[in-house]
Coordinates of C-alpha atoms and ligand atoms in Angstrom, one line a residue:
M1 CA -64.5 -6.7 -58.6
V2 CA -67.3 -7.0 -61.3
G3 CA -67.8 -10.5 -62.9
T4 CA -67.9 -9.4 -66.3
P5 CA -67.7 -12.3 -68.7
A6 CA -64.8 -10.9 -70.2
T7 CA -62.5 -11.5 -67.3
P8 CA -61.1 -14.7 -67.7
A9 CA -60.8 -17.4 -64.7
S10 CA -57.4 -18.3 -65.4
K11 CA -56.3 -14.8 -64.3
I12 CA -57.3 -15.1 -60.7
Q13 CA -54.1 -17.5 -60.0
R14 CA -51.7 -15.0 -61.5
T15 CA -50.8 -13.3 -58.4
P16 CA -50.3 -16.0 -56.3
S17 CA -50.1 -15.3 -52.3
S18 CA -47.3 -17.5 -51.5
T19 CA -44.0 -17.2 -53.4
P20 CA -43.5 -19.7 -56.6
G21 CA -41.2 -22.4 -56.4
G22 CA -40.1 -25.7 -58.2
S23 CA -39.3 -26.4 -61.6
K24 CA -42.6 -27.1 -63.1
V25 CA -43.7 -25.5 -66.1
R26 CA -46.4 -23.2 -65.3
E27 CA -48.7 -22.0 -67.9
E28 CA -49.7 -18.4 -67.0
K29 CA -51.4 -15.5 -69.4
I30 CA -49.3 -11.9 -69.4
L31 CA -50.8 -9.8 -66.5
V32 CA -52.2 -6.9 -68.3
T33 CA -53.1 -3.5 -66.2
V34 CA -53.8 -0.3 -67.2
R35 CA -53.5 3.1 -65.8
I36 CA -55.4 6.5 -66.4
R37 CA -53.2 9.1 -65.4
P38 CA -54.4 12.5 -64.5
L39 CA -55.3 15.1 -67.0
S40 CA -52.3 17.1 -67.8
R41 CA -51.8 20.8 -67.7
K42 CA -51.8 21.0 -71.2
E43 CA -55.0 19.3 -71.8
Q44 CA -56.7 21.3 -68.8
A45 CA -55.2 24.6 -70.6
L46 CA -57.5 23.2 -73.8
Y47 CA -60.4 22.6 -72.0
D48 CA -60.2 19.0 -72.8
L49 CA -62.6 16.3 -71.4
I50 CA -62.2 13.2 -69.7
A51 CA -63.7 10.7 -72.2
W52 CA -63.3 7.4 -69.9
D53 CA -64.9 6.0 -67.1
C54 CA -63.9 3.1 -64.4
P55 CA -66.9 1.5 -62.8
D56 CA -65.0 -0.9 -61.0
D57 CA -61.2 -1.9 -60.6
H58 CA -61.0 -3.9 -63.7
T59 CA -63.2 -2.4 -66.2
I60 CA -62.6 0.8 -68.3
V61 CA -65.6 2.4 -69.9
F62 CA -65.6 5.0 -72.8
K63 CA -68.0 7.6 -72.0
N64 CA -70.0 8.5 -75.1
P65 CA -70.8 12.1 -75.0
N66 CA -73.8 11.5 -77.7
Q67 CA -75.2 8.2 -76.2
E68 CA -76.1 6.8 -79.4
R69 CA -74.5 3.6 -78.7
P70 CA -73.9 1.6 -75.4
A71 CA -70.4 2.5 -73.7
T72 CA -68.0 -0.4 -74.9
A73 CA -66.1 -1.7 -71.8
Y74 CA -62.6 -3.1 -71.4
T75 CA -61.6 -5.3 -68.5
F76 CA -58.0 -6.1 -67.2
D77 CA -56.6 -7.4 -64.6
Q78 CA -56.4 -3.9 -62.9
V79 CA -57.5 -0.6 -64.0
F80 CA -56.2 2.0 -61.8
D81 CA -58.0 5.4 -62.0
P82 CA -56.0 8.6 -62.2
T83 CA -55.9 9.0 -58.5
C84 CA -54.1 5.7 -58.2
S85 CA -50.5 6.0 -56.6
T86 CA -47.6 4.4 -58.2
Q87 CA -46.9 2.0 -55.1
R88 CA -50.4 0.6 -55.4
V89 CA -50.0 0.1 -59.4
Y90 CA -46.6 -1.3 -58.4
E91 CA -48.0 -3.6 -55.8
E92 CA -51.1 -4.8 -57.8
G93 CA -49.6 -4.8 -61.4
A94 CA -46.2 -5.7 -61.1
K95 CA -44.9 -6.6 -57.7
N96 CA -45.3 -10.3 -58.1
V97 CA -44.2 -11.0 -61.6
A98 CA -41.1 -8.9 -60.6
L99 CA -40.0 -10.8 -57.7
S100 CA -40.6 -14.0 -59.2
A101 CA -36.8 -13.4 -60.7
L102 CA -35.6 -13.9 -57.2
M103 CA -36.8 -17.7 -57.2
G104 CA -35.2 -18.4 -60.8
I105 CA -38.4 -17.4 -63.0
N106 CA -37.8 -15.0 -65.8
A107 CA -39.9 -12.0 -65.8
T108 CA -40.2 -9.1 -67.9
I109 CA -42.7 -6.0 -67.1
F110 CA -43.7 -3.5 -70.2
V111 CA -45.0 -0.1 -70.1
Y112 CA -46.8 0.5 -73.4
G113 CA -49.3 3.6 -74.2
Q114 CA -49.0 6.5 -76.3
T115 CA -46.3 9.1 -75.9
S116 CA -46.9 11.2 -72.8
S117 CA -49.2 8.7 -71.7
G118 CA -46.9 8.2 -68.8
K119 CA -45.1 5.1 -69.4
T120 CA -41.5 6.8 -68.1
F121 CA -43.3 8.2 -65.3
T122 CA -44.6 4.4 -64.4
M123 CA -41.8 2.6 -65.3
R124 CA -39.6 4.8 -62.7
G125 CA -41.7 4.1 -59.8
I126 CA -42.1 0.3 -60.7
T127 CA -38.0 0.1 -61.0
E128 CA -37.8 2.1 -57.4
N129 CA -40.3 -0.2 -55.4
A130 CA -38.7 -3.2 -57.2
V131 CA -35.3 -2.5 -56.2
K132 CA -36.4 -1.7 -52.8
D133 CA -38.3 -5.1 -52.1
I134 CA -35.4 -7.2 -53.8
Y135 CA -32.9 -5.8 -51.2
E136 CA -35.5 -6.2 -48.7
H137 CA -36.0 -9.9 -50.0
I138 CA -32.3 -10.4 -49.9
K139 CA -32.0 -9.1 -46.4
N140 CA -34.7 -11.3 -45.2
T141 CA -33.2 -14.2 -46.7
Q142 CA -29.8 -14.6 -44.8
E143 CA -29.7 -18.3 -46.0
R144 CA -29.2 -17.6 -49.6
E145 CA -26.1 -15.6 -51.2
F146 CA -27.4 -13.1 -54.0
I147 CA -25.5 -11.8 -57.3
L148 CA -27.0 -9.3 -58.9
K149 CA -25.9 -7.9 -62.3
I150 CA -27.2 -5.1 -64.6
S151 CA -27.1 -4.6 -68.4
A152 CA -29.1 -1.9 -69.8
L153 CA -30.1 -0.9 -73.5
E154 CA -31.7 1.3 -75.7
I155 CA -33.2 0.4 -79.3
Y156 CA -33.5 3.3 -81.6
N157 CA -34.4 2.7 -85.9
E158 CA -33.0 -0.9 -85.0
T159 CA -30.0 -0.2 -83.4
V160 CA -29.0 -1.4 -80.1
I161 CA -26.8 0.5 -78.0
D162 CA -25.3 -0.6 -74.6
L163 CA -26.5 2.0 -72.0
L164 CA -23.7 1.0 -69.6
N165 CA -21.1 1.6 -72.4
R166 CA -22.5 4.2 -75.2
E167 CA -19.0 4.8 -76.4
S168 CA -18.8 1.2 -77.8
G169 CA -21.3 1.8 -80.6
P170 CA -24.3 -0.1 -82.0
L171 CA -24.5 -3.7 -80.7
R172 CA -24.0 -6.7 -83.0
L173 CA -26.5 -9.4 -82.3
L174 CA -24.9 -12.7 -82.3
D175 CA -26.7 -15.7 -84.1
D176 CA -25.0 -18.6 -82.1
P177 CA -28.2 -19.9 -79.6
E178 CA -24.9 -21.0 -77.2
E179 CA -23.6 -17.5 -76.9
P180 CA -25.7 -14.4 -75.5
L181 CA -27.5 -12.2 -78.3
W182 CA -24.8 -9.7 -78.0
K183 CA -21.5 -8.6 -75.7
I184 CA -23.1 -6.1 -73.3
V185 CA -21.5 -4.8 -70.4
E186 CA -23.0 -6.5 -67.3
E187 CA -22.0 -4.5 -63.9
T188 CA -22.2 -6.7 -60.9
I189 CA -24.3 -4.6 -58.2
K190 CA -22.8 -4.2 -54.8
D191 CA -25.9 -2.9 -53.0
S192 CA -29.3 -0.9 -53.6
Q193 CA -27.6 2.0 -53.7
H194 CA -25.1 1.0 -56.5
L195 CA -28.0 -0.2 -58.1
R196 CA -29.4 3.1 -58.1
H197 CA -26.6 4.8 -59.4
L198 CA -26.6 2.9 -62.6
I199 CA -29.8 3.1 -63.3
G200 CA -29.3 6.8 -63.0
I201 CA -26.1 6.4 -65.8
C202 CA -28.9 4.0 -68.1
E203 CA -31.6 7.1 -67.9
A204 CA -28.8 10.2 -68.0
Q205 CA -27.5 8.2 -71.4
R206 CA -30.8 7.8 -72.7
Q207 CA -31.5 11.8 -72.1
V208 CA -28.0 12.4 -73.8
G209 CA -29.6 10.7 -77.0
E210 CA -32.7 12.6 -76.4
T211 CA -31.1 15.9 -76.8
A212 CA -29.2 14.9 -79.5
L213 CA -32.0 13.6 -81.6
N214 CA -35.6 15.8 -81.3
D215 CA -38.3 13.3 -79.7
K216 CA -36.3 10.6 -80.0
S217 CA -37.4 9.0 -76.3
S218 CA -41.0 8.4 -78.2
R219 CA -39.2 6.5 -80.8
S220 CA -36.6 4.4 -78.6
H221 CA -37.1 1.2 -76.7
Q222 CA -35.3 1.1 -73.1
I223 CA -34.8 -1.9 -71.4
I224 CA -33.0 -2.3 -68.2
R225 CA -31.9 -6.1 -67.1
L226 CA -31.5 -7.0 -63.4
T227 CA -30.1 -11.0 -63.7
I228 CA -30.2 -12.5 -60.0
E229 CA -28.6 -15.6 -58.9
S230 CA -28.8 -16.6 -55.9
T231 CA -27.3 -20.1 -53.8
L232 CA -27.8 -21.5 -50.6
R233 CA -24.7 -20.5 -48.1
E234 CA -24.8 -23.8 -46.4
N235 CA -24.3 -26.8 -49.4
S236 CA -21.8 -29.4 -49.6
G237 CA -20.9 -30.7 -53.4
R238 CA -23.2 -29.9 -55.8
V239 CA -25.2 -26.8 -55.3
K240 CA -28.3 -25.7 -57.0
S241 CA -28.7 -21.8 -58.3
F242 CA -31.5 -19.7 -59.0
L243 CA -30.8 -18.1 -62.2
A244 CA -33.3 -15.3 -63.8
S245 CA -33.6 -12.0 -65.0
L246 CA -35.9 -9.2 -64.6
N247 CA -36.4 -6.8 -67.6
L248 CA -37.7 -3.3 -66.9
V249 CA -39.1 -2.4 -70.4
D250 CA -40.2 1.3 -71.1
L251 CA -41.3 0.9 -74.8
A252 CA -41.6 4.1 -77.3
G253 CA -45.0 6.1 -78.0
S254 CA -47.7 3.5 -79.1
E255 CA -48.9 6.1 -81.7
R256 CA -45.7 4.8 -83.8
A257 CA -47.6 1.3 -84.2
S258 CA -50.9 2.5 -84.7
Q259 CA -50.5 3.7 -88.5
T260 CA -51.2 0.0 -89.7
N261 CA -54.1 -2.5 -89.6
A262 CA -54.8 -5.0 -86.8
G263 CA -53.0 -7.6 -88.0
G264 CA -49.6 -5.7 -88.4
T265 CA -49.7 -6.5 -92.7
R266 CA -49.6 -3.3 -93.9
L267 CA -46.7 -1.7 -92.9
K268 CA -46.1 2.1 -94.0
E269 CA -42.4 3.1 -95.1
G270 CA -40.6 5.8 -93.8
S271 CA -38.8 6.9 -90.5
H272 CA -41.7 7.4 -88.6
I273 CA -42.7 3.6 -88.5
N274 CA -41.2 1.9 -85.5
R275 CA -40.7 -1.5 -86.6
S276 CA -39.5 -3.0 -83.1
L277 CA -43.2 -2.0 -81.8
L278 CA -45.0 -3.3 -85.0
T279 CA -43.4 -6.5 -84.6
L280 CA -44.0 -6.5 -80.6
T281 CA -47.8 -5.7 -81.8
T282 CA -47.9 -8.6 -84.5
V283 CA -46.3 -11.2 -82.1
I284 CA -48.7 -10.3 -79.3
R285 CA -51.9 -10.7 -81.6
K286 CA -50.9 -13.8 -83.2
L287 CA -50.0 -15.2 -79.7
S288 CA -53.8 -14.2 -78.3
G289 CA -54.8 -16.0 -81.4
G290 CA -53.8 -19.4 -80.1
K291 CA -51.3 -19.5 -82.9
R292 CA -48.4 -20.4 -80.9
S293 CA -47.5 -23.7 -83.1
G294 CA -47.8 -20.9 -86.4
H295 CA -44.6 -18.8 -87.3
I296 CA -44.3 -15.8 -84.7
P297 CA -42.2 -13.2 -86.4
Y298 CA -40.1 -12.9 -83.4
R299 CA -36.9 -12.1 -85.3
D300 CA -38.3 -9.5 -87.6
S301 CA -37.2 -7.1 -84.8
K302 CA -34.3 -6.6 -82.5
L303 CA -37.0 -5.9 -79.7
T304 CA -39.3 -8.8 -80.3
R305 CA -35.8 -11.1 -80.7
I306 CA -34.3 -9.8 -77.3
L307 CA -37.5 -10.2 -75.5
Q308 CA -38.7 -13.5 -77.1
H309 CA -39.1 -15.9 -73.9
S310 CA -41.3 -12.9 -72.2
L311 CA -43.8 -13.0 -74.8
G312 CA -45.2 -16.5 -75.1
G313 CA -42.3 -18.2 -73.8
N314 CA -40.5 -19.1 -70.4
A315 CA -41.4 -15.8 -68.3
R316 CA -43.7 -14.3 -66.4
T317 CA -44.8 -10.9 -67.8
A318 CA -46.8 -8.1 -67.0
I319 CA -48.0 -5.5 -69.0
I320 CA -49.2 -2.1 -67.7
C321 CA -51.1 0.4 -70.5
T322 CA -50.4 3.7 -69.6
M323 CA -53.4 6.0 -71.2
S324 CA -54.4 9.6 -71.3
P325 CA -58.0 10.2 -69.6
A326 CA -58.7 12.9 -72.5
L327 CA -60.9 12.7 -75.4
S328 CA -58.4 14.4 -77.8
H329 CA -56.5 10.9 -77.5
V330 CA -59.7 8.9 -77.6
E331 CA -58.4 6.9 -80.8
Q332 CA -54.7 6.4 -79.9
T333 CA -56.1 5.4 -76.1
K334 CA -58.5 2.8 -78.1
N335 CA -55.3 1.3 -79.8
T336 CA -53.8 1.0 -76.8
L337 CA -56.5 -0.9 -75.2
S338 CA -56.8 -2.8 -78.4
F339 CA -53.3 -3.9 -77.7
A340 CA -53.8 -4.8 -74.1
T341 CA -57.0 -6.9 -74.8
S342 CA -54.6 -8.8 -77.2
A343 CA -51.8 -9.1 -74.4
K344 CA -54.0 -10.4 -71.8
E345 CA -54.8 -13.6 -74.0
V346 CA -51.2 -14.7 -74.2
T347 CA -49.9 -17.5 -72.5
N348 CA -46.5 -17.7 -71.1
N349 CA -44.9 -20.9 -69.9
A350 CA -42.7 -19.8 -66.9
Q351 CA -40.3 -22.3 -65.3
V352 CA -37.9 -22.2 -62.2
N353 CA -34.2 -21.8 -63.8
M354 CA -32.3 -24.2 -61.9
V355 CA -28.1 -23.8 -62.5
V356 CA -26.6 -27.0 -61.0
S357 CA -23.0 -27.2 -60.5
D358 CA -20.3 -28.3 -58.2
K359 CA -19.7 -25.0 -57.4
N360 CA -18.4 -25.4 -53.9
L361 CA -15.9 -28.0 -54.8
V362 CA -14.9 -25.2 -58.1
K363 CA -14.5 -22.7 -55.7
H364 CA -12.3 -24.9 -52.9
L365 CA -10.1 -26.2 -55.5
Q366 CA -9.6 -22.3 -57.1
K367 CA -8.3 -21.1 -53.3
E368 CA -6.4 -24.4 -53.2
V369 CA -4.6 -23.3 -56.6
A370 CA -4.3 -19.9 -55.7
R371 CA -2.6 -20.9 -52.2
L372 CA -0.3 -22.8 -54.0
E373 CA 0.7 -20.7 -56.6
A374 CA 1.5 -17.9 -53.5
E375 CA 3.5 -20.7 -52.0
L376 CA 5.5 -21.1 -55.1
R377 CA 5.9 -17.2 -55.7
S378 CA 7.0 -16.7 -52.2
P379 CA 10.5 -17.4 -51.3
E380 CA 9.7 -17.5 -47.4
P381 CA 8.4 -21.0 -46.1
S382 CA 4.9 -21.3 -45.7
A383 CA 3.6 -21.9 -42.1
S384 CA 2.7 -25.5 -43.5
C385 CA 6.3 -25.8 -44.2
L386 CA 8.0 -24.6 -41.0
K387 CA 5.4 -27.0 -39.1
T388 CA 6.6 -29.8 -40.9
L389 CA 10.6 -28.8 -40.0
L390 CA 9.3 -28.1 -36.6
M391 CA 7.9 -31.5 -36.7
E392 CA 11.1 -33.1 -37.7
K393 CA 13.1 -31.5 -35.2
N394 CA 10.9 -32.5 -32.4
L395 CA 11.2 -36.0 -33.5
K396 CA 15.1 -35.7 -33.7
I397 CA 15.4 -34.5 -30.4
E398 CA 13.1 -37.3 -28.5
E399 CA 15.4 -39.9 -30.7
M400 CA 18.4 -38.0 -29.1
E401 CA 16.9 -38.1 -25.5
R402 CA 16.5 -41.8 -25.8
E403 CA 20.2 -42.5 -26.8
M404 CA 21.2 -39.9 -23.9
K405 CA 19.2 -42.3 -21.8
E406 CA 21.0 -45.5 -23.0
L407 CA 24.4 -43.8 -22.6
K408 CA 23.5 -42.6 -19.1
R409 CA 22.6 -46.5 -18.2
Q410 CA 25.8 -47.5 -19.6
R411 CA 28.0 -44.6 -17.8
D412 CA 26.3 -45.6 -14.5
I413 CA 27.4 -49.5 -15.3
A414 CA 30.6 -48.3 -16.0
Q415 CA 30.8 -46.2 -12.5
S416 CA 29.7 -49.0 -10.1
Q417 CA 32.3 -51.2 -12.2
L418 CA 35.0 -48.4 -11.7
E419 CA 33.5 -47.8 -7.7
Q420 CA 34.2 -51.7 -7.3
E421 CA 37.8 -51.7 -8.4
R422 CA 38.3 -48.4 -6.3
K423 CA 37.0 -50.1 -2.9
A424 CA 39.2 -53.3 -4.2
H425 CA 42.2 -51.0 -4.6
K426 CA 41.8 -49.3 -1.2
E427 CA 41.6 -52.4 0.6
Q428 CA 44.6 -53.8 -1.1
K429 CA 46.1 -50.1 -0.3
V430 CA 45.7 -50.5 3.5
Q431 CA 47.5 -53.8 3.8
R432 CA 50.4 -52.4 1.6
N433 CA 50.4 -49.1 3.9
Q434 CA 51.7 -51.2 6.9
C435 CA 55.2 -51.7 5.1
G436 CA 55.9 -48.2 2.9
P437 CA 58.3 -47.8 0.1
S438 CA 61.1 -45.4 1.0
S439 CA 60.4 -41.5 0.8
Q440 CA 62.4 -41.1 -2.5
V441 CA 59.7 -43.8 -4.2
A442 CA 56.5 -42.4 -2.3
R443 CA 58.1 -38.8 -3.4
C444 CA 58.0 -40.2 -7.0
L445 CA 54.1 -41.9 -6.7
S446 CA 52.5 -38.6 -5.6
F447 CA 49.4 -37.7 -7.9
P448 CA 49.2 -34.5 -9.1
V449 CA 45.6 -32.9 -9.0
E450 CA 44.4 -30.9 -12.2
D451 CA 47.5 -29.0 -13.4
E452 CA 49.6 -28.6 -10.0
P453 CA 53.4 -29.6 -10.2
C454 CA 53.8 -33.2 -8.5
K455 CA 57.2 -31.6 -6.5
D456 CA 54.8 -29.5 -4.4
K457 CA 52.7 -32.8 -3.2
H458 CA 54.8 -34.7 -0.9
T459 CA 53.0 -35.6 2.2
P460 CA 50.8 -38.9 2.5
E461 CA 47.7 -36.9 3.3
T462 CA 48.4 -34.7 0.2
R463 CA 48.3 -37.9 -1.7
Q464 CA 45.2 -39.5 -0.1
R465 CA 43.6 -36.0 -1.2
N466 CA 44.7 -36.2 -4.5
V467 CA 43.3 -40.0 -4.8
V468 CA 39.8 -38.7 -3.4
G469 CA 40.1 -35.6 -5.6
R470 CA 40.5 -38.1 -8.9
Q471 CA 37.9 -40.1 -7.8
A472 CA 35.5 -37.1 -7.4
M473 CA 36.9 -36.5 -10.6
I474 CA 36.0 -39.5 -12.5
R475 CA 32.4 -39.8 -10.6
Q476 CA 32.3 -36.3 -12.2
S477 CA 33.2 -36.9 -15.4
T478 CA 30.4 -40.0 -15.6
T479 CA 27.9 -38.5 -14.0
S480 CA 28.1 -35.4 -16.3
T481 CA 25.5 -35.2 -19.5
D482 CA 27.3 -33.1 -21.7
P483 CA 29.4 -35.4 -24.2
S484 CA 32.0 -32.6 -24.1
M485 CA 32.7 -32.6 -20.9
L486 CA 33.0 -36.5 -20.7
V487 CA 35.7 -36.5 -23.3
H488 CA 37.8 -33.8 -21.6
E489 CA 37.2 -35.8 -18.6
I490 CA 38.8 -38.9 -20.3
R491 CA 41.6 -36.8 -21.8
K492 CA 42.6 -35.6 -17.8
L493 CA 42.5 -39.5 -16.9
E494 CA 44.8 -40.3 -19.9
Q495 CA 47.2 -37.3 -18.7
L496 CA 47.3 -39.0 -15.3
Q497 CA 47.9 -42.6 -16.3
R498 CA 50.8 -41.1 -18.4
Q499 CA 52.0 -39.6 -15.4
L500 CA 51.6 -42.4 -13.3
G501 CA 53.8 -44.3 -16.0
E502 CA 56.4 -41.5 -15.9
E503 CA 56.2 -42.1 -12.1
A504 CA 56.2 -45.8 -12.2
N505 CA 59.5 -45.3 -14.4
R506 CA 61.3 -43.1 -12.0
A507 CA 60.2 -45.2 -8.9
L508 CA 61.9 -48.3 -10.7
E509 CA 65.0 -46.8 -11.6
V510 CA 65.8 -45.0 -8.1
L511 CA 64.8 -48.7 -6.8
H512 CA 67.4 -50.3 -9.2
K513 CA 69.8 -47.7 -8.1
E514 CA 69.0 -48.6 -4.3
V515 CA 69.1 -52.4 -4.7
A516 CA 72.6 -51.6 -6.6
S517 CA 74.3 -49.3 -4.0
H518 CA 73.4 -51.5 -1.0
R519 CA 74.6 -54.5 -2.7
M520 CA 71.3 -56.5 -2.3
G521 CA 70.1 -57.1 -5.5
S522 CA 70.2 -60.8 -6.7
Q523 CA 70.2 -62.1 -10.1
A524 CA 66.3 -62.9 -9.9
T525 CA 65.4 -59.6 -8.4
T526 CA 67.3 -57.8 -11.5
E527 CA 65.6 -59.9 -13.8
T528 CA 62.3 -59.1 -11.8
L529 CA 62.7 -55.2 -12.3
A530 CA 63.9 -55.7 -16.3
K531 CA 60.4 -57.4 -16.4
M532 CA 58.4 -54.9 -14.8
L533 CA 59.9 -52.2 -16.3
S534 CA 59.3 -53.5 -19.6
E535 CA 55.6 -54.1 -18.7
I536 CA 55.0 -50.8 -18.0
K537 CA 56.4 -49.3 -20.9
D538 CA 54.2 -51.7 -23.0
M539 CA 51.2 -50.6 -20.8
Q540 CA 52.3 -47.0 -21.7
V541 CA 52.1 -48.1 -25.3
V542 CA 48.6 -49.8 -25.5
N543 CA 47.0 -46.8 -23.5
S544 CA 47.9 -44.4 -25.6
V545 CA 45.0 -43.1 -27.7
P546 CA 44.5 -40.8 -30.8
E547 CA 44.0 -37.3 -29.9
E548 CA 41.0 -36.8 -32.2
I549 CA 37.9 -37.5 -30.7
V550 CA 35.0 -36.2 -32.7
I551 CA 32.9 -34.4 -29.8
G552 CA 29.1 -35.2 -29.9
D553 CA 29.9 -38.9 -32.1
K554 CA 27.7 -40.8 -29.5
A555 CA 29.7 -44.1 -30.9
N556 CA 33.2 -42.5 -30.0
L557 CA 32.0 -41.7 -26.5
K558 CA 30.6 -45.2 -25.8
E559 CA 34.3 -46.3 -27.0
E560 CA 35.7 -43.5 -24.9
I561 CA 33.8 -44.7 -21.9
T562 CA 34.7 -48.6 -22.4
R563 CA 38.1 -47.6 -22.8
L564 CA 37.8 -45.3 -19.7
N565 CA 36.8 -48.5 -17.5
S566 CA 39.6 -50.5 -19.1
Q567 CA 42.2 -48.1 -18.1
E568 CA 40.8 -47.7 -14.6
S569 CA 41.4 -51.6 -14.4
T570 CA 45.3 -50.7 -15.9
I571 CA 46.0 -48.1 -13.7
A572 CA 44.9 -50.5 -10.7
S573 CA 47.2 -53.1 -11.9
L574 CA 50.0 -50.7 -12.5
E575 CA 49.6 -49.6 -9.1
R576 CA 49.2 -53.0 -7.8
K577 CA 52.5 -54.2 -9.4
L578 CA 54.4 -50.8 -7.9
D579 CA 53.1 -51.7 -4.7
M580 CA 54.6 -55.1 -5.1
F581 CA 57.8 -53.4 -5.8
R582 CA 57.3 -51.1 -2.7
N583 CA 57.2 -54.9 -0.6
L584 CA 60.5 -55.9 -2.4
Ligands
ADP1 P1 -44.1 8.9 -71.7 O1 -43.0 8.3 -71.2 O2 -45.1 7.9 -72.1 O3 -43.8 9.8 -73.3 P2 -44.3 10.4 -69.2 O4 -43.7 9.5 -68.6 O5 -43.2 11.1 -69.7 O6 -45.1 9.8 -70.9 O7 -45.3 11.4 -68.8 C1 -45.6 12.7 -69.6 C2 -45.8 13.8 -68.4 O8 -47.1 13.5 -67.5 C3 -45.0 13.8 -67.6 O9 -44.5 15.4 -67.2 C4 -45.2 13.0 -66.5 O10 -44.6 13.6 -65.2 C5 -46.8 13.4 -66.3 N1 -47.2 12.0 -65.9 C6 -47.3 11.0 -66.2 N2 -48.2 10.0 -65.5 C7 -48.5 10.9 -64.3 C8 -49.0 10.1 -63.3 N3 -49.9 9.3 -63.1 N4 -49.5 11.5 -62.6 C9 -49.1 12.9 -62.6 N5 -48.5 12.8 -63.6 C10 -48.1 11.9 -64.6
MG2 MG1 -41.2 8.4 -71.9

């Protein structure tokens, strides 16, 4: 490094080793480098001479062949001689500025020079390397989510064309400060492969115009804009995102601007005058003279309007000036170096662009709305709906189990009462059996089991068996947990009771006849018999119940159990009365 006085000390801060960050405004001069290409075949064929020398990495000197005057030296941030690779030009002349866009700082890389000086060649290499590094950075920054978008345009004769949508025709710049300058197609990039593919489309589109109009590429400007937004993945509530754009600008040939004086005031009319390039030169010269507060004619051209922030505004800017080393181009090259010298005095005020939003909350709400909408559209019950139904069902089952327990408890009480009554009844029977009724009465008092006819059961053993069977049946019915079973058993008991009543009737009639035939009856006995007969009839009326019992209705079931209890006692009392008769 040559410590020439022309190298400003402020430039040393320009390529920070650490990543830029924070929202502080940083004053920084435009990074200006010069790249000298090798002599072209054409130049070599014409035995052109190399007119420039590079004593060090920052200086370029015009080799005065006549040695009449001292060589003029130009100093820049970096001077790349013809042997330098594009990789090195990128590393030292563009990388830091370009990658600032990953941290929310707008960045612009220009290539400036005369036609055939190597602008497009250099910009291709810069773009390729930048894409590689951007995706390398994304890969190594897993904690952040990146969204990349691309748009591209061409300015030719002050007409702006969307390179990703050429068919849409010339774009109209909008004047609303709240809106973007134009309505342009912005493609969201999937990956590095996709980005390279889209850049290829832009290049192809530019070449389409070139073949249609001779020498168009030297008169048009191409801008590829990458918009990079990044957000921390782990975030709750308010989200801070970095948002910045990287402009890659391949300018028209600088010879188009050389037909004016240094101040850009004497403009020649005609198609060869490139308004955008001229205005760019004027803007740079004014800014380099420290006239930031004065009028800067950004609005005089489309290019300066579009890139206003990159020229003395909120952006980091790098300009790579390309030049031919040939003596035949010395005048054009001097113009380029003069422009470059002005450019290096321009100060920008770059800052981190932070977008603060309740993004996560918005995302969450959007998801919720989408889910509810889908639920409304779908005729099928959703999973959450089914879950609620299942919970309700479970609660119902629990409630039913509790009620069932209570019913069982009541049934057990009824059963034990029944057992007690049975016991008492049996004891009475044992006493009665010492003096039994006539065989005819006994025959009529035998209980049929299930549906078997009465006449088949004659013996006392059978009768005893039937009584045991009935008890077992009652026990079974009361221990059963099935409500329909209980009702069924109650019905059987009723049937038995009816039969009992009928048998009692028949037994009374037989007794009546026996008493009458043996002339053993007295007035008192006849009255007693008549009273008993009417009592039995009353009982039958009282005990008849409605046929319809709603199975499964728990309230009805409880009533039935209670009724069953009372019927059992009625049966017992009936049997007791009959036994009394037997004892007459
Ligand atoms: P411009 O875009 O400025 O008009 P180009 O980039 O088209 O110029 O370059 C003109 C020619 O010079 C192209 O054939 C290109 O390949 C070649 N060229 C430019 N720069 C270099 C370089 N640094 N090394 C080798 N060839 C170069
Ligand atoms: Mg070109």
